[in-house]
PDB file of C-alpha atoms in Angstrom:
ATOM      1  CA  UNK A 248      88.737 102.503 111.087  1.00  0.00           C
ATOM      2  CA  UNK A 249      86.540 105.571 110.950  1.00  0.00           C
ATOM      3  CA  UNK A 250      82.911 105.988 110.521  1.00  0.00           C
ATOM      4  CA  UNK A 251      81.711 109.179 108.396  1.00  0.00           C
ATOM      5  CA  UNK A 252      78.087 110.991 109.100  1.00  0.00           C
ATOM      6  CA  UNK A 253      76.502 113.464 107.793  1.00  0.00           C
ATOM      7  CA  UNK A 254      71.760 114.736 107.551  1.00  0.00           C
ATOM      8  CA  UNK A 255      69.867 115.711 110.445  1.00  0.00           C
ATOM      9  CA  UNK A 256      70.898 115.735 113.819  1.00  0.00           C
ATOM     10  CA  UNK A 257      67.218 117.112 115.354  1.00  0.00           C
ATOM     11  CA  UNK A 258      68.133 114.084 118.164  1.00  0.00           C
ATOM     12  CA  UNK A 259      72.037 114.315 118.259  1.00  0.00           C
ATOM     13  CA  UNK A 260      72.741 111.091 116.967  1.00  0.00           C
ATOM     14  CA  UNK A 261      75.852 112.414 114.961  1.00  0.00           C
ATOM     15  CA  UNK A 262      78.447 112.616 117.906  1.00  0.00           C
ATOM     16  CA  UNK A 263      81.082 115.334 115.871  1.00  0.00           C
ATOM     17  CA  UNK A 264      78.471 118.329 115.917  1.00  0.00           C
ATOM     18  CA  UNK A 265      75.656 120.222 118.136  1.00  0.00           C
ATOM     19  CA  UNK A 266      74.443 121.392 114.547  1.00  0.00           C
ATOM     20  CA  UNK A 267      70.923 120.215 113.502  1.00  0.00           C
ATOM     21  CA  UNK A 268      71.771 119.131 109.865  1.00  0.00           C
ATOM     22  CA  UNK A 269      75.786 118.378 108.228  1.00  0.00           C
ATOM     23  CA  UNK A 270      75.556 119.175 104.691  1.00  0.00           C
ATOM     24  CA  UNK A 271      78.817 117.033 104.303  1.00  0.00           C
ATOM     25  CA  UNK A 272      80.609 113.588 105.661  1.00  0.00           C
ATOM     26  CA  UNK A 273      82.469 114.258 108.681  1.00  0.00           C
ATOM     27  CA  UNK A 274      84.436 112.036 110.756  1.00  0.00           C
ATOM     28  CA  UNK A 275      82.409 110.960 114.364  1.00  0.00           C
ATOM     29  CA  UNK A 276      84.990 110.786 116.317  1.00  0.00           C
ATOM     30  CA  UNK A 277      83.253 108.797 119.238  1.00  0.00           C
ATOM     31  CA  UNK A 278      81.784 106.488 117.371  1.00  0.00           C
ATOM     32  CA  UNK A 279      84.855 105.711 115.648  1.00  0.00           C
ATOM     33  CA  UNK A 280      87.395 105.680 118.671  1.00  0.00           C
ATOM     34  CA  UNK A 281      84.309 102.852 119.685  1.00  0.00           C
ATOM     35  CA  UNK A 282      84.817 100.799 117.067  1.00  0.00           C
ATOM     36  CA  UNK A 283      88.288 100.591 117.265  1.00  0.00           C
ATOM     37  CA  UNK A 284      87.798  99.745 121.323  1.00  0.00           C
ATOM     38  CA  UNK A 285      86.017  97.013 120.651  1.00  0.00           C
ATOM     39  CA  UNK A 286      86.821  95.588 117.180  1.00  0.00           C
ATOM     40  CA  UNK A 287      89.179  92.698 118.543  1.00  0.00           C
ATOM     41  CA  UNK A 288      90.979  90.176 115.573  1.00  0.00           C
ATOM     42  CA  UNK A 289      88.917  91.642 112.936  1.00  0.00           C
ATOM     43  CA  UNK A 290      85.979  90.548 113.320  1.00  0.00           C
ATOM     44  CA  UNK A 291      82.303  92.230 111.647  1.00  0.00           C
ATOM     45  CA  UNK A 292      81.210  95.362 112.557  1.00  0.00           C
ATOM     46  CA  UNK A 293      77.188  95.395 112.729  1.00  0.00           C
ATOM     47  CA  UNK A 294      75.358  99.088 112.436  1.00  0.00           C
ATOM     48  CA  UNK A 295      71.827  99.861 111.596  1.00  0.00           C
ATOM     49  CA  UNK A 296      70.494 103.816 111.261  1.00  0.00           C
ATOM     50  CA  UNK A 297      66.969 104.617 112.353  1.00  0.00           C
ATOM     51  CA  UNK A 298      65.154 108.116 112.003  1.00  0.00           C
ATOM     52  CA  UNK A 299      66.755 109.210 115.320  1.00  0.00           C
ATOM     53  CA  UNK A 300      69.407 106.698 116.674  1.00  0.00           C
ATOM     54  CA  UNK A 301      72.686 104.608 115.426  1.00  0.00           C
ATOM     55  CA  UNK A 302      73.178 101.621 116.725  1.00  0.00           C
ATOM     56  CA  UNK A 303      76.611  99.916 116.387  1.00  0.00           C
ATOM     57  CA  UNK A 304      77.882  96.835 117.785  1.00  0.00           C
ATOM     58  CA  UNK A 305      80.537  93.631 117.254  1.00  0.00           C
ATOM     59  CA  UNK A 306      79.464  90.281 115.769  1.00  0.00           C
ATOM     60  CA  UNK A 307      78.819  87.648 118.702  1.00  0.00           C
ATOM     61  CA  UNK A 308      78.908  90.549 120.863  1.00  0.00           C
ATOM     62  CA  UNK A 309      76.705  90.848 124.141  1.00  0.00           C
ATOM     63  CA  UNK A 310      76.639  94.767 123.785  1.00  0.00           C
ATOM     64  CA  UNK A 311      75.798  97.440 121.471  1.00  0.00           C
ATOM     65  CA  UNK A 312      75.973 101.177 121.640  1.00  0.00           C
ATOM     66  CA  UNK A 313      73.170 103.685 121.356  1.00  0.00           C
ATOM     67  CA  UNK A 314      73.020 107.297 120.143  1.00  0.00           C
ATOM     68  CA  UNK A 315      70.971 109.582 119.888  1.00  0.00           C
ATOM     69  CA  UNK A 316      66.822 109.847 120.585  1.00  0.00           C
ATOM     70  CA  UNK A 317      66.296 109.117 124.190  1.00  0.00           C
ATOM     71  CA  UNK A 318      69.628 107.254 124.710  1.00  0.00           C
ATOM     72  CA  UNK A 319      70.069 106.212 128.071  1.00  0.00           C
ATOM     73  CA  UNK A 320      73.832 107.247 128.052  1.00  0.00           C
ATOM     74  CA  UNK A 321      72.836 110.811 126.798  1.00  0.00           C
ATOM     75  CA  UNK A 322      74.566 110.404 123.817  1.00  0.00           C
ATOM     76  CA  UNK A 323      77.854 109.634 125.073  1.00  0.00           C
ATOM     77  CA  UNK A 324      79.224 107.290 122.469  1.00  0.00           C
ATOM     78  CA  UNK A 325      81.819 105.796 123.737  1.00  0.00           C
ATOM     79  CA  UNK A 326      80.023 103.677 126.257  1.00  0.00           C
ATOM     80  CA  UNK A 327      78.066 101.052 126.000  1.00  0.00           C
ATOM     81  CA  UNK A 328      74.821  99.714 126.179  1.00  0.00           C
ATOM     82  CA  UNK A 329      74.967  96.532 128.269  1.00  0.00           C
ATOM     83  CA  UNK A 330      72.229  93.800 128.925  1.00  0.00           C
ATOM     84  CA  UNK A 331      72.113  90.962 130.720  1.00  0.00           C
ATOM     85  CA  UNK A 332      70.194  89.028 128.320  1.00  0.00           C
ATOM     86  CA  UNK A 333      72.897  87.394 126.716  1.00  0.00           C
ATOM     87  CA  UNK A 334      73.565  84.576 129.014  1.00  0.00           C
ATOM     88  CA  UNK A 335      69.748  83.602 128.572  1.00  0.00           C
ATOM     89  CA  UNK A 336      69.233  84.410 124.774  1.00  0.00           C
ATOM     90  CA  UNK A 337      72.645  84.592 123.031  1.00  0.00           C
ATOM     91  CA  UNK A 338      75.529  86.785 121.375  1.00  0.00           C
ATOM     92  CA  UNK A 339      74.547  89.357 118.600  1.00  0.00           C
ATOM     93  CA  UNK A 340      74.676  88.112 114.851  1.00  0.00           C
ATOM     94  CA  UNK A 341      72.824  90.845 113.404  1.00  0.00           C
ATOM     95  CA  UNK A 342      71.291  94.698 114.455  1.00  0.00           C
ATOM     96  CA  UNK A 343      68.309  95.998 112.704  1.00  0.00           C
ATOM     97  CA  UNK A 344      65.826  98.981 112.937  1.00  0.00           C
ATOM     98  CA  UNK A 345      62.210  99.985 112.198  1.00  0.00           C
ATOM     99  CA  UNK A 346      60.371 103.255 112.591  1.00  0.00           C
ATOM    100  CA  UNK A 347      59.799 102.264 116.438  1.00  0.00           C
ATOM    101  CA  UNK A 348      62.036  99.461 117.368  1.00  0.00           C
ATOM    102  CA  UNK A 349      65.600  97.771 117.297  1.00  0.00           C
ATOM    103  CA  UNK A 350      65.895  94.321 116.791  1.00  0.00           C
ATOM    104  CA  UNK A 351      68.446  92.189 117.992  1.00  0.00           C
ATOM    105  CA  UNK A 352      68.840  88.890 116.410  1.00  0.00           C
ATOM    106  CA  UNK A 353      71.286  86.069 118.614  1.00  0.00           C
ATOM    107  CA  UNK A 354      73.084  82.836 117.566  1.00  0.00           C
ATOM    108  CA  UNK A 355      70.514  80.952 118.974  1.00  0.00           C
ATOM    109  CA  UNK A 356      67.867  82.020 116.754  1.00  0.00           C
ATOM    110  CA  UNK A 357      65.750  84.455 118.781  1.00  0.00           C
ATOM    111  CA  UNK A 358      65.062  88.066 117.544  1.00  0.00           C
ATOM    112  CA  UNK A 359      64.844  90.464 121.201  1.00  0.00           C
ATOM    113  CA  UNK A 360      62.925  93.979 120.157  1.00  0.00           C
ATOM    114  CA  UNK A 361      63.046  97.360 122.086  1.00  0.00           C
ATOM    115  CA  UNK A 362      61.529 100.463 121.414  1.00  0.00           C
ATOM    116  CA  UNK A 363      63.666 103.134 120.510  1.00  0.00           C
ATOM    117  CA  UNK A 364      65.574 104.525 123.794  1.00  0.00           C
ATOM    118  CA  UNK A 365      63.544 102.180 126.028  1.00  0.00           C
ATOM    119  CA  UNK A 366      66.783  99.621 126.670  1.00  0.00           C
ATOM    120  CA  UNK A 367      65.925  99.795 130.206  1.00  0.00           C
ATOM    121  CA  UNK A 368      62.710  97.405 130.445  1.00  0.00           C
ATOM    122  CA  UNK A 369      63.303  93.918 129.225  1.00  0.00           C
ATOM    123  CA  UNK A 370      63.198  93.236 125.457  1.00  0.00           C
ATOM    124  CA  UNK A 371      60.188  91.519 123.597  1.00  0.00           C
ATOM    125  CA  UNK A 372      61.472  87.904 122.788  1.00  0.00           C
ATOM    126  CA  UNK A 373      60.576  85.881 119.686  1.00  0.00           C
ATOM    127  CA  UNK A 374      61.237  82.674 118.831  1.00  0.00           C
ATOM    128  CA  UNK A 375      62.253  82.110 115.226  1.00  0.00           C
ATOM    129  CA  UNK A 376      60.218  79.180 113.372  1.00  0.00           C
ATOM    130  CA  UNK A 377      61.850  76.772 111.191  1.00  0.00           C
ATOM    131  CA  UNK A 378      61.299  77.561 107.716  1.00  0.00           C
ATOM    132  CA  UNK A 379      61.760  73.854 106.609  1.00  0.00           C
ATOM    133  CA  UNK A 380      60.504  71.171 108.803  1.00  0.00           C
ATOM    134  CA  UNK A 381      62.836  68.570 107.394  1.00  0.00           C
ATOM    135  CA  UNK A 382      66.359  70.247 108.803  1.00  0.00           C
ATOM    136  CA  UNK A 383      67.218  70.318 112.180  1.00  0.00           C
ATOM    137  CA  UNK A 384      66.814  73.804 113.608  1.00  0.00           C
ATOM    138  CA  UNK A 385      70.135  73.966 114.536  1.00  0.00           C
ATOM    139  CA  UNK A 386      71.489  74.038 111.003  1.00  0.00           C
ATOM    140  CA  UNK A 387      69.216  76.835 110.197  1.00  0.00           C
ATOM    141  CA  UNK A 388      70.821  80.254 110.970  1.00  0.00           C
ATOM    142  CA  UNK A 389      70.021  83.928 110.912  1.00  0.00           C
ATOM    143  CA  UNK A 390      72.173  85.209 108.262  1.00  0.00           C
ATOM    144  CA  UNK A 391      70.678  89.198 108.714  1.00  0.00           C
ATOM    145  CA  UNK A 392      68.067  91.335 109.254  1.00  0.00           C
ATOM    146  CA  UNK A 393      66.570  94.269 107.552  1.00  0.00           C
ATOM    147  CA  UNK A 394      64.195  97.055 109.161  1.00  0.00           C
ATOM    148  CA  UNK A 395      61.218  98.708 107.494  1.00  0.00           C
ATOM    149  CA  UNK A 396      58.646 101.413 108.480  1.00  0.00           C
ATOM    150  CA  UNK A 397      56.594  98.585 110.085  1.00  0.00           C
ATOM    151  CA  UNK A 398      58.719  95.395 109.797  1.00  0.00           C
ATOM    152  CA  UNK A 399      61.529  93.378 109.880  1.00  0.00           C
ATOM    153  CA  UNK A 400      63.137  90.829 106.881  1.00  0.00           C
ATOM    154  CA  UNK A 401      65.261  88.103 108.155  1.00  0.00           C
ATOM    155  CA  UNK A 402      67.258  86.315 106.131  1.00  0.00           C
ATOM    156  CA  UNK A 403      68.261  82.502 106.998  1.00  0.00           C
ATOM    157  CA  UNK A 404      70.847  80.263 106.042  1.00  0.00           C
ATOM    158  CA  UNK A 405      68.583  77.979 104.183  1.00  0.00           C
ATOM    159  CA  UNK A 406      67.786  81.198 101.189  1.00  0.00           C
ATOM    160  CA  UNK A 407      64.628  81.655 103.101  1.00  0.00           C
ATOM    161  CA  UNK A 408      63.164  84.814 103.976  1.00  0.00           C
ATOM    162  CA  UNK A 409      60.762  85.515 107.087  1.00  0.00           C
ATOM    163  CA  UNK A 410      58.812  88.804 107.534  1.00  0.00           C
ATOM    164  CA  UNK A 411      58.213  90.163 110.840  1.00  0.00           C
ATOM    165  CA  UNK A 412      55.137  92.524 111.492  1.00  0.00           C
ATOM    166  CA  UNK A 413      55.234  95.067 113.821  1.00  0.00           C
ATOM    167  CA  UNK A 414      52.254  96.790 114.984  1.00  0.00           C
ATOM    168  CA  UNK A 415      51.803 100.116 116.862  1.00  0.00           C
ATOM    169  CA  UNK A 416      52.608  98.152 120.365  1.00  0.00           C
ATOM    170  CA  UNK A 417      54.811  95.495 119.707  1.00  0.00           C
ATOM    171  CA  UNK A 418      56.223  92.956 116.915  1.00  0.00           C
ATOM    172  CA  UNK A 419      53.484  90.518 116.003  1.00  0.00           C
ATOM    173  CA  UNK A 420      53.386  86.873 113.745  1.00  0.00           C
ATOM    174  CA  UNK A 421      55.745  85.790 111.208  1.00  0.00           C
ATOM    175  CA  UNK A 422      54.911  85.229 107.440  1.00  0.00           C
ATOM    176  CA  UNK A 423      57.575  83.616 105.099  1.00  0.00           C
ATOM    177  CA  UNK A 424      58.499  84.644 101.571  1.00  0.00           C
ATOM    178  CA  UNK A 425      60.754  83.322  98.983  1.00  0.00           C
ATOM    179  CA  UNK A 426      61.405  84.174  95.886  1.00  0.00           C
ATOM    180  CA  UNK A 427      62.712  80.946  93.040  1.00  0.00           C
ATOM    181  CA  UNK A 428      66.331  81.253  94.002  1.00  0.00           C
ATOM    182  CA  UNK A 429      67.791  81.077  98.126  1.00  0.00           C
ATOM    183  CA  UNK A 430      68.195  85.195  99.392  1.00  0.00           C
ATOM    184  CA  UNK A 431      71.318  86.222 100.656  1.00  0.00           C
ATOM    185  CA  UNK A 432      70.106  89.735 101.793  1.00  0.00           C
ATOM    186  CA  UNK A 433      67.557  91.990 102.218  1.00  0.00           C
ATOM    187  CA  UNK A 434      66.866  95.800 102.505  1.00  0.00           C
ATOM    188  CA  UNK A 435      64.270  97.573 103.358  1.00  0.00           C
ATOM    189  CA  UNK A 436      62.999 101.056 102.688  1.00  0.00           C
ATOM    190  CA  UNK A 437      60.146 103.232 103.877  1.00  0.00           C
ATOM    191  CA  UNK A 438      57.181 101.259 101.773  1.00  0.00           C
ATOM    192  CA  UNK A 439      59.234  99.052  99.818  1.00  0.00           C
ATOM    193  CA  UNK A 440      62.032  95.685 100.105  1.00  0.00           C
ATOM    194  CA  UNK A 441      65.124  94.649  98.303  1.00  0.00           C
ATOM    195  CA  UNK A 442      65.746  90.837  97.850  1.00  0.00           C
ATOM    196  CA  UNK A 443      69.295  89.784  96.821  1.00  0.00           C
ATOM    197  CA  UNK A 444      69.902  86.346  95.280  1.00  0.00           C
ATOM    198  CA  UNK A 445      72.993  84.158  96.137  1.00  0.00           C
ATOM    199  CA  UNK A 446      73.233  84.436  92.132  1.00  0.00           C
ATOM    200  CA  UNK A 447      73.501  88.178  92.406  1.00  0.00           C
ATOM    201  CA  UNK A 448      69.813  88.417  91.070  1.00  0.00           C
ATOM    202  CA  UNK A 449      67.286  91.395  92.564  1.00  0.00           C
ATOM    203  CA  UNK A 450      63.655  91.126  93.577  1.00  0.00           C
ATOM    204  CA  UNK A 451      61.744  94.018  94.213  1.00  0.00           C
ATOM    205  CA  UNK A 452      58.319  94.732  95.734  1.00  0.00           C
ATOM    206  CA  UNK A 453      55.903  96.877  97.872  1.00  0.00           C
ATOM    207  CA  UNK A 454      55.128 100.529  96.914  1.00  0.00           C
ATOM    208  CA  UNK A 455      56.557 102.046  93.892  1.00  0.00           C
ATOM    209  CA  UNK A 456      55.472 105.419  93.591  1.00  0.00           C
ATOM    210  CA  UNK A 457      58.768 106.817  93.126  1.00  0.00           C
ATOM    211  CA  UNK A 458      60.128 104.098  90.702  1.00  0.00           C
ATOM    212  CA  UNK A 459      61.928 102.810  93.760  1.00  0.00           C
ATOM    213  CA  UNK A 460      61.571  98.898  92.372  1.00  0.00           C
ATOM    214  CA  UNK A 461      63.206  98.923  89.851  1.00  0.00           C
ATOM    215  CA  UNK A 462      60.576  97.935  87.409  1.00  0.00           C
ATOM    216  CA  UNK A 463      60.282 100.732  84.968  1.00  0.00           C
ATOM    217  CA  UNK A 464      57.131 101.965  86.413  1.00  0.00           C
ATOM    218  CA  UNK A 465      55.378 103.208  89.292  1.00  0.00           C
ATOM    219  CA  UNK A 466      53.066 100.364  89.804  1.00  0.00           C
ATOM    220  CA  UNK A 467      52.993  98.304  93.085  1.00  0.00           C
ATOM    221  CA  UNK A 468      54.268  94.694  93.753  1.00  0.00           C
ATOM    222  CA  UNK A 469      52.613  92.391  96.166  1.00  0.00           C
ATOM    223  CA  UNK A 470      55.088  89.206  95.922  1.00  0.00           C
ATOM    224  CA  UNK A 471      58.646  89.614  94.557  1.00  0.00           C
ATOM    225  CA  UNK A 472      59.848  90.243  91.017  1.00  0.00           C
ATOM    226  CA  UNK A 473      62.901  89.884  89.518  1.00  0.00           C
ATOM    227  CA  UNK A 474      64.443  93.302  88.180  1.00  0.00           C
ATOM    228  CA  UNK A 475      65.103  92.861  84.484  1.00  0.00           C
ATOM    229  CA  UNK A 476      66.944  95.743  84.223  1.00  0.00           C
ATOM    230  CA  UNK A 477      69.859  94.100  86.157  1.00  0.00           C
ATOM    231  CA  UNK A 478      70.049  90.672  84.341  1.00  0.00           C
ATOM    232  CA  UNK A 479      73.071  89.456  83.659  1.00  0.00           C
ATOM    233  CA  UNK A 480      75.010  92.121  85.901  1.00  0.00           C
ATOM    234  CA  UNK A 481      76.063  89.852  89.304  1.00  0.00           C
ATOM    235  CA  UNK A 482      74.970  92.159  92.528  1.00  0.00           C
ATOM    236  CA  UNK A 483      76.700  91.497  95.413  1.00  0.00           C
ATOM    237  CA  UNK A 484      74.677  93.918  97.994  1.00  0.00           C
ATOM    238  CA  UNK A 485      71.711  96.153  98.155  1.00  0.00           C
ATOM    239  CA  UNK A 486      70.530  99.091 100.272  1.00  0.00           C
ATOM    240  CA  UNK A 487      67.381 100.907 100.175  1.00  0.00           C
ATOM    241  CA  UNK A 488      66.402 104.343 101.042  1.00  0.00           C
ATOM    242  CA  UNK A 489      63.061 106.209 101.887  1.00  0.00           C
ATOM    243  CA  UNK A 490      62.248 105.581  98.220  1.00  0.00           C
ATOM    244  CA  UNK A 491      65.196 104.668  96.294  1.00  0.00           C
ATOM    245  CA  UNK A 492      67.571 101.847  95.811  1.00  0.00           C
ATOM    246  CA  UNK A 493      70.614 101.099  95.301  1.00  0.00           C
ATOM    247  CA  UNK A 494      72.715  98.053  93.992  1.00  0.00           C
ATOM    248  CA  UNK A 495      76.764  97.445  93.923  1.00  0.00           C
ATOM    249  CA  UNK A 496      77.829  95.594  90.855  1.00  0.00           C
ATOM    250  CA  UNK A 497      80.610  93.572  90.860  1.00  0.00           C
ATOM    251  CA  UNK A 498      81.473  93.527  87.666  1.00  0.00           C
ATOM    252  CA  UNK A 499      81.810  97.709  87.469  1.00  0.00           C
ATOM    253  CA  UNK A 500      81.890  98.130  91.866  1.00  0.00           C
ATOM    254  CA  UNK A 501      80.297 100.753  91.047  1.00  0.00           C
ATOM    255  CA  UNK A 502      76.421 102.066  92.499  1.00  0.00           C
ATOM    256  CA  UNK A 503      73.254 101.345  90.348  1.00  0.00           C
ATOM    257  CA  UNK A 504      70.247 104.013  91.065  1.00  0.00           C
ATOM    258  CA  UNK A 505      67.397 102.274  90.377  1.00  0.00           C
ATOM    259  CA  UNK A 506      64.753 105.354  91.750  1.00  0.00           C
ATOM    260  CA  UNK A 507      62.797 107.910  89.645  1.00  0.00           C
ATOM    261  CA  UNK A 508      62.932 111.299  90.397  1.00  0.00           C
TER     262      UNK A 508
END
């Protein structure tokens, strides 16, 4: 398995160059000797890219590496970042990232934040709510986790959604959303979020000054609409950008654009 990177490098978090921008994919050859160190009977690969870090790490692991902005392994890749939270909190299902912080989400339901190079102090904890009263919390999951500018989405295994704020110190209160079908994923851009149905239906909403919802205009969303344009063409994953989207069809596997230039 290898793992291709290319953009800005201002904070060396692409391992295979000491240039400040790659105009085209290259191999990281750290990174990707890592993942094949610890990537043991197949099992899921987790990543998440912030404005200055990459952050890589096994499902159910208890580790996860770190590289690039104020790393505390000085970018060496092919160590690892090791905690000893795990015992107390959990294994790893899911990695995310905001503008400031990294969120770690564990099999036992509990989301552990650190600012961004600061995996020496312990992590803020917080407890996940139950999104439905009437199921045991133990059948309700963490199924993934998106990063924002200033939150997190995580998705459960009931088709809920939960936002997490996160203000200029530390993450804050959790507000639910749901859209009329269960989410599978989420994906989060600078001002904007992606919602993916289990039906392969998108919502959209936030900021949409670039077109980046999906909606045929520029006009903002406050709750989640479903993008027409994709009817009846079954999505199976979504990404978002700074201020685009982008949606893999099944039916063509091929990339739908939904920004404006």
């Amino acid at each position: 398995m290898k793992l291709y990177s290319w953009g800005s490098n201002n904070f060396k978090q692409l391992s295979n160059t000491a240039a400040n921008f790659v105009k085209e994919p290259a191999a990281d050859t750290k990174i990707s000797q890592s993942f094949c160190d610890f990537q043991h009977k197949l099992e899921p690969i987790h990543y998440c890219i912030s404005w200055s870090n990459i952050y890589i790490s096994r499902f159910k692991s208890s580790y996860f590496i770190s590289q690039g902005y104020l790393s505390p392994l000085a970018g060496d890749a092919d160590e690892f970042v090791k905690h000893c939270w795990q015992a107390e909190h959990g294994r790893l299902v899911a990695l995310a990232s905001s503008w400031k912080h990294i969120c770690v989400a564990t099999d036992r339901n509990r989301l552990l934040f650190w600012k961004h190079g600061c995996f020496n102090s312990d992590p803020i904890l917080l407890e996940l709510p139950s999104s439905d009263s009437t199921l045991p919390e133990s059948n309700i999951e963490i199924r993934n986790v998106a990063g924002g500018e200033d939150n997190f989405i995580v998705v459960l295994s009931d088709g809920s959604g939960t936002i997490v704020r996160v203000t200029d110190d530390e993450p804050g209160q959790f507000e639910g959303i749901r859209i009329p079908e269960d989410v599978c994923q989420a994906a989060c851009g600078k001002e904007h979020t992606l919602l993916l149905a289990t039906t392969g239906n998108v919502y959209s909403y936030g900021l949409g000054s670039r077109g980046q919802l999906g909606h045929g205009s520029t006009d903002p969303e406050s709750l989640p609409q479903l993008i027409e344009a994709l009817e009846g063409i079954r999505i199976v994953s979504v990404a978002a950008g700074g201020w685009h989207s982008l949606a893999l069809s099944s039916i063509y596997s091929a990339l739908i654009f939904l920004s404006s230039t």
